[in-house]
Amino acid sequence: MIGFAILAGFILVFEKCEKDIPESAFITSEGVLIGEYLQANSDTFGEFYKILEKIKGVSFLKAYGQYTCFVPNNEAVLDYYQETGKSSVDDFTSEEDLETLRQIVKYHICPDSISTGMF
């Protein structure tokens, strides 16, 4: 009887977790690669995709593997441009600028899948 109560508790917890996923959370585990998803949804994530293109990092996110990418939306990237005195990704031209963009991308990618429970 105790085992049944524990099992029922787990089911309720997992069901609740799935319902609590915000609309802004995108899961691309059904065969869609992150790079492809970003490219297809440029209205929301196009600026980050442009950064990936600029640093030649698109191929990494168009490859299968276990990683998690916390992608900033276009508004966040445009705010970053403004804070750095730039108006677009094209304004990042020096090697120092490109290294900064590489570091930004690096900080947004975790080399493993991260589940909700790990947070």
CSV table of C-alpha atoms in Angstrom, one decimal:
chain,number,residue,atom,x,y,z
A,1,MET,CA,0.0,0.0,0.0
A,2,ILE,CA,2.9,2.4,0.8
A,3,GLY,CA,4.5,1.6,-2.5
A,4,PHE,CA,1.3,2.5,-4.3
A,5,ALA,CA,1.1,5.9,-2.5
A,6,ILE,CA,4.7,6.6,-3.4
A,7,LEU,CA,4.1,5.7,-7.1
A,8,ALA,CA,1.0,7.9,-7.1
A,9,GLY,CA,3.0,10.8,-5.6
A,10,PHE,CA,5.7,10.5,-8.3
A,11,ILE,CA,3.0,10.5,-11.1
A,12,LEU,CA,1.4,13.7,-9.6
A,13,VAL,CA,4.8,15.4,-9.3
A,14,PHE,CA,5.8,14.6,-12.9
A,15,GLU,CA,2.4,15.5,-14.3
A,16,LYS,CA,2.6,18.9,-12.5
A,17,CYS,CA,6.1,19.5,-13.8
A,18,GLU,CA,5.0,19.0,-17.4
A,19,LYS,CA,2.2,21.5,-17.0
A,20,ASP,CA,4.5,24.1,-15.5
A,21,ILE,CA,6.7,24.4,-18.6
A,22,PRO,CA,6.4,28.0,-19.7
A,23,GLU,CA,5.5,28.9,-23.2
A,24,SER,CA,9.0,30.3,-23.7
A,25,ALA,CA,10.6,26.9,-23.2
A,26,PHE,CA,11.2,25.1,-26.5
A,27,ILE,CA,12.1,21.5,-26.6
A,28,THR,CA,13.8,20.3,-29.7
A,29,SER,CA,14.3,16.7,-28.8
A,30,GLU,CA,12.0,15.4,-31.6
A,31,GLY,CA,14.7,15.4,-34.3
A,32,VAL,CA,14.9,19.2,-34.8
A,33,LEU,CA,18.4,20.4,-34.2
A,34,ILE,CA,18.9,23.7,-32.3
A,35,GLY,CA,20.6,25.4,-35.2
A,36,GLU,CA,17.7,24.5,-37.6
A,37,TYR,CA,15.2,25.6,-35.0
A,38,LEU,CA,16.9,29.0,-34.6
A,39,GLN,CA,17.1,29.5,-38.4
A,40,ALA,CA,13.4,28.6,-38.9
A,41,ASN,CA,12.3,30.9,-36.1
A,42,SER,CA,14.4,34.0,-37.0
A,43,ASP,CA,11.5,36.3,-36.0
A,44,THR,CA,12.4,35.4,-32.4
A,45,PHE,CA,16.0,34.1,-32.5
A,46,GLY,CA,17.5,35.5,-35.7
A,47,GLU,CA,19.9,37.8,-34.0
A,48,PHE,CA,21.5,35.0,-32.0
A,49,TYR,CA,21.7,32.9,-35.2
A,50,LYS,CA,23.5,35.8,-36.9
A,51,ILE,CA,26.0,35.8,-34.1
A,52,LEU,CA,26.5,32.1,-34.7
A,53,GLU,CA,27.1,32.7,-38.4
A,54,LYS,CA,29.5,35.5,-37.6
A,55,ILE,CA,31.7,33.3,-35.4
A,56,LYS,CA,31.2,30.3,-37.7
A,57,GLY,CA,29.5,28.4,-34.9
A,58,VAL,CA,26.3,27.4,-36.7
A,59,SER,CA,27.5,23.9,-37.6
A,60,PHE,CA,27.9,23.0,-34.0
A,61,LEU,CA,24.2,23.6,-33.3
A,62,LYS,CA,23.2,21.8,-36.5
A,63,ALA,CA,24.9,18.6,-35.2
A,64,TYR,CA,23.4,15.9,-33.1
A,65,GLY,CA,24.7,15.7,-29.6
A,66,GLN,CA,23.8,16.2,-26.0
A,67,TYR,CA,23.9,19.9,-25.1
A,68,THR,CA,21.5,22.5,-23.9
A,69,CYS,CA,21.4,26.0,-25.4
A,70,PHE,CA,19.9,28.9,-23.5
A,71,VAL,CA,19.1,31.2,-26.4
A,72,PRO,CA,18.4,34.9,-25.9
A,73,ASN,CA,15.6,36.3,-28.0
A,74,ASN,CA,16.1,39.1,-30.5
A,75,GLU,CA,15.2,41.8,-28.0
A,76,ALA,CA,17.9,40.7,-25.6
A,77,VAL,CA,20.5,40.6,-28.3
A,78,LEU,CA,19.5,44.0,-29.6
A,79,ASP,CA,19.8,45.4,-26.1
A,80,TYR,CA,23.3,43.9,-25.9
A,81,TYR,CA,24.2,45.6,-29.1
A,82,GLN,CA,23.0,48.9,-27.8
A,83,GLU,CA,24.8,48.5,-24.5
A,84,THR,CA,28.1,47.9,-26.4
A,85,GLY,CA,27.6,50.9,-28.8
A,86,LYS,CA,26.9,48.6,-31.8
A,87,SER,CA,23.8,48.6,-33.9
A,88,SER,CA,24.1,45.1,-35.4
A,89,VAL,CA,26.3,42.0,-35.5
A,90,ASP,CA,28.0,43.5,-38.5
A,91,ASP,CA,29.6,46.2,-36.3
A,92,PHE,CA,31.6,43.4,-34.5
A,93,THR,CA,34.7,43.4,-36.8
A,94,SER,CA,37.9,43.2,-34.8
A,95,GLU,CA,39.3,39.9,-33.5
A,96,GLU,CA,38.6,41.1,-30.0
A,97,ASP,CA,34.9,41.7,-30.9
A,98,LEU,CA,34.7,38.2,-32.4
A,99,GLU,CA,36.2,36.7,-29.3
A,100,THR,CA,33.6,38.5,-27.2
A,101,LEU,CA,30.9,37.0,-29.4
A,102,ARG,CA,32.4,33.5,-29.1
A,103,GLN,CA,32.4,33.9,-25.3
A,104,ILE,CA,28.8,35.0,-25.3
A,105,VAL,CA,27.8,31.9,-27.3
A,106,LYS,CA,30.0,29.7,-25.1
A,107,TYR,CA,28.2,30.9,-22.0
A,108,HIS,CA,24.8,30.1,-23.5
A,109,ILE,CA,25.7,26.4,-24.3
A,110,CYS,CA,26.1,23.6,-21.7
A,111,PRO,CA,27.8,20.5,-23.0
A,112,ASP,CA,25.1,18.2,-21.7
A,113,SER,CA,21.4,17.8,-21.6
A,114,ILE,CA,20.0,19.6,-18.6
A,115,SER,CA,16.7,18.4,-17.1
A,116,THR,CA,14.3,20.5,-15.1
A,117,GLY,CA,15.3,18.6,-12.0
A,118,MET,CA,18.9,19.7,-12.3
A,119,PHE,CA,17.9,23.3,-11.8
